[in-house]
Coordinates of C-alpha atoms in Angstrom, one line a residue:
M11 CA 121.1 120.4 97.2
T12 CA 122.3 117.0 96.1
G13 CA 122.3 113.3 97.0
W14 CA 122.3 110.1 95.4
F15 CA 118.9 111.1 93.8
S16 CA 120.9 113.7 91.8
F17 CA 123.1 111.2 89.9
L18 CA 122.2 109.8 86.4
H19 CA 122.9 106.2 87.6
G20 CA 121.9 106.8 91.4
E21 CA 118.6 106.0 92.9
A22 CA 115.9 107.9 94.6
T23 CA 114.9 106.0 97.8
A24 CA 112.1 106.9 100.0
G25 CA 114.4 107.5 102.8
D26 CA 116.7 109.7 100.8
V27 CA 113.7 111.8 99.8
L28 CA 112.4 112.3 103.3
A29 CA 115.8 113.1 104.3
L30 CA 116.0 115.9 101.7
R31 CA 112.4 117.2 102.7
R32 CA 113.8 117.4 106.2
V33 CA 116.8 119.4 105.2
E34 CA 114.5 121.5 102.9
E35 CA 112.3 122.2 106.0
V36 CA 115.4 123.6 107.9
L37 CA 116.5 125.7 105.1
R38 CA 113.0 127.4 104.4
D39 CA 112.7 127.9 108.1
A40 CA 116.1 129.9 108.0
G41 CA 115.1 131.7 105.0
I42 CA 117.9 130.2 102.8
A43 CA 117.0 130.0 99.2
H44 CA 118.2 126.8 97.5
D45 CA 117.8 124.4 94.3
V46 CA 117.4 120.6 94.3
V47 CA 119.1 118.4 91.7
W48 CA 117.4 115.4 90.5
S49 CA 118.4 112.6 88.4
P50 CA 116.6 112.7 85.0
G51 CA 115.7 109.0 85.3
F52 CA 113.6 109.9 88.4
R53 CA 112.5 113.5 87.4
A54 CA 112.7 114.2 84.0
D55 CA 111.2 117.8 84.2
A56 CA 113.4 119.0 87.2
L57 CA 116.8 120.4 87.4
H58 CA 119.8 118.1 86.4
L59 CA 123.4 118.2 87.0
P60 CA 124.5 118.9 83.4
D61 CA 122.4 122.0 83.6
V62 CA 123.6 123.2 86.6
D63 CA 126.2 126.4 86.4
P64 CA 128.6 125.8 89.6
A65 CA 129.3 129.6 89.5
A66 CA 125.8 130.4 90.3
Y67 CA 126.2 128.8 93.9
S68 CA 128.1 129.6 97.0
H69 CA 127.4 126.2 98.7
L70 CA 126.7 122.6 97.9
V71 CA 124.8 120.3 100.2
F72 CA 124.9 116.5 99.9
V73 CA 122.0 114.8 101.7
C74 CA 121.9 111.2 103.0
G75 CA 123.4 107.8 101.8
P76 CA 127.1 106.9 101.9
A77 CA 129.6 109.5 101.4
H78 CA 131.6 107.5 99.2
G79 CA 132.5 107.0 95.5
P80 CA 133.5 108.6 92.1
Q81 CA 130.3 110.6 91.8
I82 CA 130.9 112.5 94.8
E83 CA 134.4 113.1 94.1
E84 CA 133.1 114.5 90.7
L85 CA 130.8 116.9 92.5
H86 CA 134.1 118.4 94.5
R87 CA 135.9 119.1 91.4
R88 CA 132.8 120.7 89.7
F89 CA 132.0 122.8 92.7
A90 CA 135.4 123.4 93.9
H91 CA 134.9 126.9 94.9
C92 CA 131.8 126.1 96.9
V93 CA 131.4 125.4 100.6
R94 CA 130.8 121.8 100.5
I95 CA 128.6 120.3 103.4
A96 CA 127.5 116.6 103.8
V97 CA 124.6 116.2 106.1
G98 CA 123.2 112.7 107.3
V99 CA 125.6 110.6 105.5
S100 CA 127.4 107.4 106.6
V101 CA 131.1 107.7 106.6
V102 CA 132.5 104.2 105.5
D103 CA 136.1 105.5 105.0
A104 CA 136.9 108.9 106.7
G105 CA 140.1 109.1 104.5
S106 CA 138.6 108.6 101.0
P107 CA 138.5 111.8 98.8
A108 CA 134.6 111.7 98.7
V109 CA 134.8 112.5 102.6
T110 CA 137.9 114.7 102.7
G111 CA 136.5 116.8 100.0
F112 CA 133.7 118.2 102.2
D113 CA 134.4 121.3 104.2
R114 CA 132.1 119.9 106.9
V115 CA 130.7 116.4 107.4
L116 CA 127.4 116.2 109.7
A117 CA 127.5 112.5 109.8
R118 CA 124.8 110.0 110.6
D119 CA 127.3 107.3 111.4
A120 CA 131.1 107.3 111.5
A121 CA 133.7 105.1 113.1
G122 CA 134.6 106.7 116.6
A123 CA 131.5 108.9 116.9
P124 CA 128.2 108.4 118.2
P125 CA 125.3 107.8 115.7
S126 CA 122.8 110.7 115.0
L127 CA 119.2 110.2 114.0
D128 CA 118.5 109.7 110.4
L129 CA 117.2 112.6 108.8
A130 CA 114.2 110.9 107.4
A131 CA 112.7 110.2 111.0
R132 CA 112.0 113.9 111.5
A133 CA 110.7 114.7 107.9
P134 CA 107.6 116.7 107.6
A135 CA 104.4 114.7 108.1
L136 CA 103.0 113.0 105.1
P137 CA 99.4 113.0 103.9
A138 CA 97.4 109.8 104.0
R139 CA 97.4 107.7 100.8
P140 CA 95.0 104.7 100.0
V141 CA 96.9 101.3 100.0
V142 CA 95.6 99.4 97.0
A143 CA 96.2 95.7 96.1
V144 CA 96.3 94.7 92.4
V145 CA 95.1 91.0 91.7
L146 CA 95.3 90.2 88.1
T147 CA 95.3 87.0 86.0
H148 CA 97.0 86.4 82.8
G149 CA 95.5 82.9 82.2
Q150 CA 92.3 81.7 81.8
H151 CA 92.7 80.5 78.1
E152 CA 89.4 78.5 78.2
Y153 CA 87.6 81.6 77.3
G154 CA 89.3 81.5 73.8
A155 CA 88.6 84.5 71.4
Q156 CA 86.5 86.1 74.2
R157 CA 89.9 86.6 76.3
R158 CA 90.7 90.4 76.9
H159 CA 93.1 89.6 79.7
E160 CA 96.3 91.2 78.3
E161 CA 94.3 94.4 77.2
V162 CA 92.6 94.7 80.7
A163 CA 95.8 94.3 82.6
G164 CA 97.7 96.8 80.4
A165 CA 95.1 99.3 80.7
L166 CA 94.6 98.7 84.4
T167 CA 98.6 99.0 85.1
R168 CA 98.9 102.1 83.1
W169 CA 95.9 103.6 84.9
L170 CA 97.3 102.6 88.2
A171 CA 100.8 104.0 87.7
G172 CA 99.3 107.4 87.6
K173 CA 97.1 107.1 90.7
D174 CA 98.5 108.8 93.9
C175 CA 98.5 105.5 96.0
A176 CA 100.4 102.8 97.6
R177 CA 100.4 99.8 95.1
L178 CA 100.8 96.1 96.3
E179 CA 100.6 93.3 93.9
L180 CA 98.9 90.4 95.5
E181 CA 98.6 86.7 94.4
T182 CA 95.5 84.4 95.3
R183 CA 97.7 81.4 94.4
L184 CA 99.2 79.8 97.5
D185 CA 102.7 78.6 98.0
A186 CA 104.3 77.1 101.0
H187 CA 107.9 77.4 99.7
D188 CA 107.8 80.8 98.2
W189 CA 108.3 83.3 100.7
R190 CA 106.8 86.3 98.6
L191 CA 103.4 84.4 98.4
C192 CA 100.9 83.7 101.1
G193 CA 100.9 80.1 102.3
T194 CA 97.2 79.9 103.8
P195 CA 94.1 81.6 103.0
A196 CA 94.3 83.0 106.5
Q197 CA 97.6 85.0 105.6
L198 CA 96.0 86.1 102.5
E199 CA 92.9 87.5 104.5
A200 CA 95.0 89.3 107.0
V201 CA 96.6 91.4 104.0
L202 CA 93.2 91.9 102.4
S203 CA 91.5 93.2 105.7
R204 CA 94.1 96.0 106.0
L205 CA 93.7 97.2 102.7
D206 CA 91.6 100.4 101.4
L207 CA 90.9 98.9 98.0
V208 CA 91.3 96.1 95.8
V209 CA 91.7 96.3 92.1
T210 CA 91.2 92.9 90.3
D211 CA 90.0 91.0 87.3
R212 CA 89.9 87.8 89.2
L213 CA 86.6 86.2 90.5
H214 CA 88.6 85.4 93.9
G215 CA 90.1 88.7 93.9
L216 CA 86.6 90.0 94.2
V217 CA 85.1 87.2 96.6
L218 CA 88.0 87.4 99.1
A219 CA 88.3 91.2 99.3
L220 CA 84.4 91.4 100.0
R221 CA 84.7 88.4 102.6
A222 CA 87.5 90.6 104.3
G223 CA 85.3 93.8 104.1
T224 CA 87.3 95.5 101.7
P225 CA 86.0 97.4 98.5
V226 CA 86.8 96.0 95.1
L227 CA 87.2 97.6 91.9
A228 CA 86.5 94.6 89.5
V229 CA 86.9 94.2 85.8
D230 CA 85.7 91.3 83.9
P231 CA 88.5 90.3 81.3
V232 CA 86.1 88.3 79.0
A233 CA 84.2 89.9 76.4
G234 CA 80.4 89.7 77.1
G235 CA 81.0 89.1 80.7
A236 CA 81.7 85.7 82.4
K237 CA 82.2 84.5 86.0
V238 CA 83.3 87.9 87.4
T239 CA 80.4 89.5 86.2
A240 CA 78.1 86.7 87.6
Q241 CA 79.9 86.6 90.8
A242 CA 79.5 90.7 91.3
R243 CA 75.8 90.1 90.7
A244 CA 75.8 87.1 93.1
C245 CA 77.5 89.1 95.8
G246 CA 75.4 92.2 95.1
W247 CA 78.4 94.3 94.4
P248 CA 78.1 97.3 91.7
A249 CA 81.8 98.4 91.4
L250 CA 82.1 96.3 88.2
V251 CA 83.5 97.4 84.7
A252 CA 83.2 95.2 81.6
A253 CA 86.2 94.8 79.4
E254 CA 84.5 96.5 76.4
A255 CA 83.6 99.5 78.6
L256 CA 87.1 99.6 80.4
G257 CA 88.3 103.4 80.1
T258 CA 89.5 106.0 82.5
D259 CA 86.0 107.5 83.2
A260 CA 84.6 104.2 84.3
L261 CA 87.7 103.4 86.5
E262 CA 88.0 107.0 88.0
R263 CA 84.1 106.8 89.0
W264 CA 84.2 103.4 90.4
W265 CA 87.5 104.3 92.3
R266 CA 85.9 107.4 94.0
W267 CA 82.9 105.3 95.0
C268 CA 84.9 102.5 96.5
L269 CA 87.1 104.9 98.6
A270 CA 83.8 106.6 99.9
D271 CA 80.4 104.8 100.1
G272 CA 82.0 101.6 98.9
R273 CA 83.9 101.0 102.1
E274 CA 80.7 100.6 104.1
A275 CA 79.0 98.8 101.3
A276 CA 82.0 96.3 101.5
R277 CA 81.8 95.9 105.3
R278 CA 78.1 95.0 105.0
I279 CA 78.5 92.5 102.6
G280 CA 81.5 90.7 104.4
A281 CA 79.4 90.7 107.6
R282 CA 76.5 89.1 105.6
F283 CA 78.9 86.5 104.5
R284 CA 80.0 85.8 108.0
A285 CA 76.3 85.8 109.1
D286 CA 75.6 82.6 107.1
R287 CA 72.5 84.2 105.6
E288 CA 73.6 83.5 102.0
T289 CA 73.1 80.2 100.0
D290 CA 75.8 78.7 97.5
G291 CA 76.1 75.5 95.8
A292 CA 77.3 73.5 98.8
D293 CA 73.9 73.7 100.4
G294 CA 72.4 71.4 97.7
L295 CA 75.3 69.0 98.1
V296 CA 73.9 66.6 100.4
A297 CA 70.7 66.1 98.6
A298 CA 72.7 65.8 95.4
L299 CA 74.7 63.0 96.9
G300 CA 71.5 61.1 97.7
A301 CA 70.4 61.2 94.3
R302 CA 70.6 58.4 91.8
P303 CA 71.2 58.7 88.1
A304 CA 68.1 58.8 86.0
D305 CA 69.3 56.1 83.7
R306 CA 70.4 53.8 86.5
P307 CA 67.5 52.7 88.6
D308 CA 69.8 50.8 91.1
A309 CA 73.1 52.5 91.6
G310 CA 74.1 50.2 94.1
P311 CA 75.3 51.0 97.7
R312 CA 76.5 54.5 98.6
R313 CA 80.2 55.0 98.4
R314 CA 82.2 57.5 100.2
V315 CA 82.7 60.7 98.4
P316 CA 86.6 62.0 98.2
S317 CA 86.6 65.8 99.0

């Protein structure tokens, strides 16, 4: 079993791998033994083309993608004695050696023939995985020697790379001209509200996720704790790791909590925010605007305040 996911300089796309799973399911149901060849760049511990003895096989199956190019032509040369079948492929040039080398082509699409359903559409059902946004900052130089931002970002991203989840990099920075970024707070909140978890070392990563009712695994990137720690306390949110205590055990413990009890805890905090039962600095602003400086008994007439 081969495909573009088998070549050293090919690529493994989600569609190609799901197409492979569909074909494997059919072969298993038919009781047909098979091996899958993977690119060493994608799966280093699997069977690779240089390790395959063509004489050990009777058939070669090529799955998905375009049936075109020198890599496929090389397969025909190496496995010349095998029955060679392409399944779920696009036929770009029916006369190319890559296509004519197959004994049978079960095309997904080809000129002059009706298209068939892509193999990935009927692949076996997949287990649910959490969708996790990652919101990190590499700035905040005002903290000087207390900054641990690079170390925190490195540790978090290495740990997340090993988690079986769908990762989504997010920015709280808004930009009306960059299509990759949200242009309004409402757009960002629409994303946050649909997530299972946010992992962040940013104050607003914490606050905006809780406002949307989404649990947060927060890390304070400042030694000794700074605004992220203070804000977690103000919000009543427990899933906080200090930069000095950042390790797999702490991250795993809060990961499990966030995806279990933390879901309801975050919903309660978000509802509390929306119920307007909290106090913040703005509640004292009007009184502060009416105050006069202590060293200026007569500050003159009130002026309009820019906001």
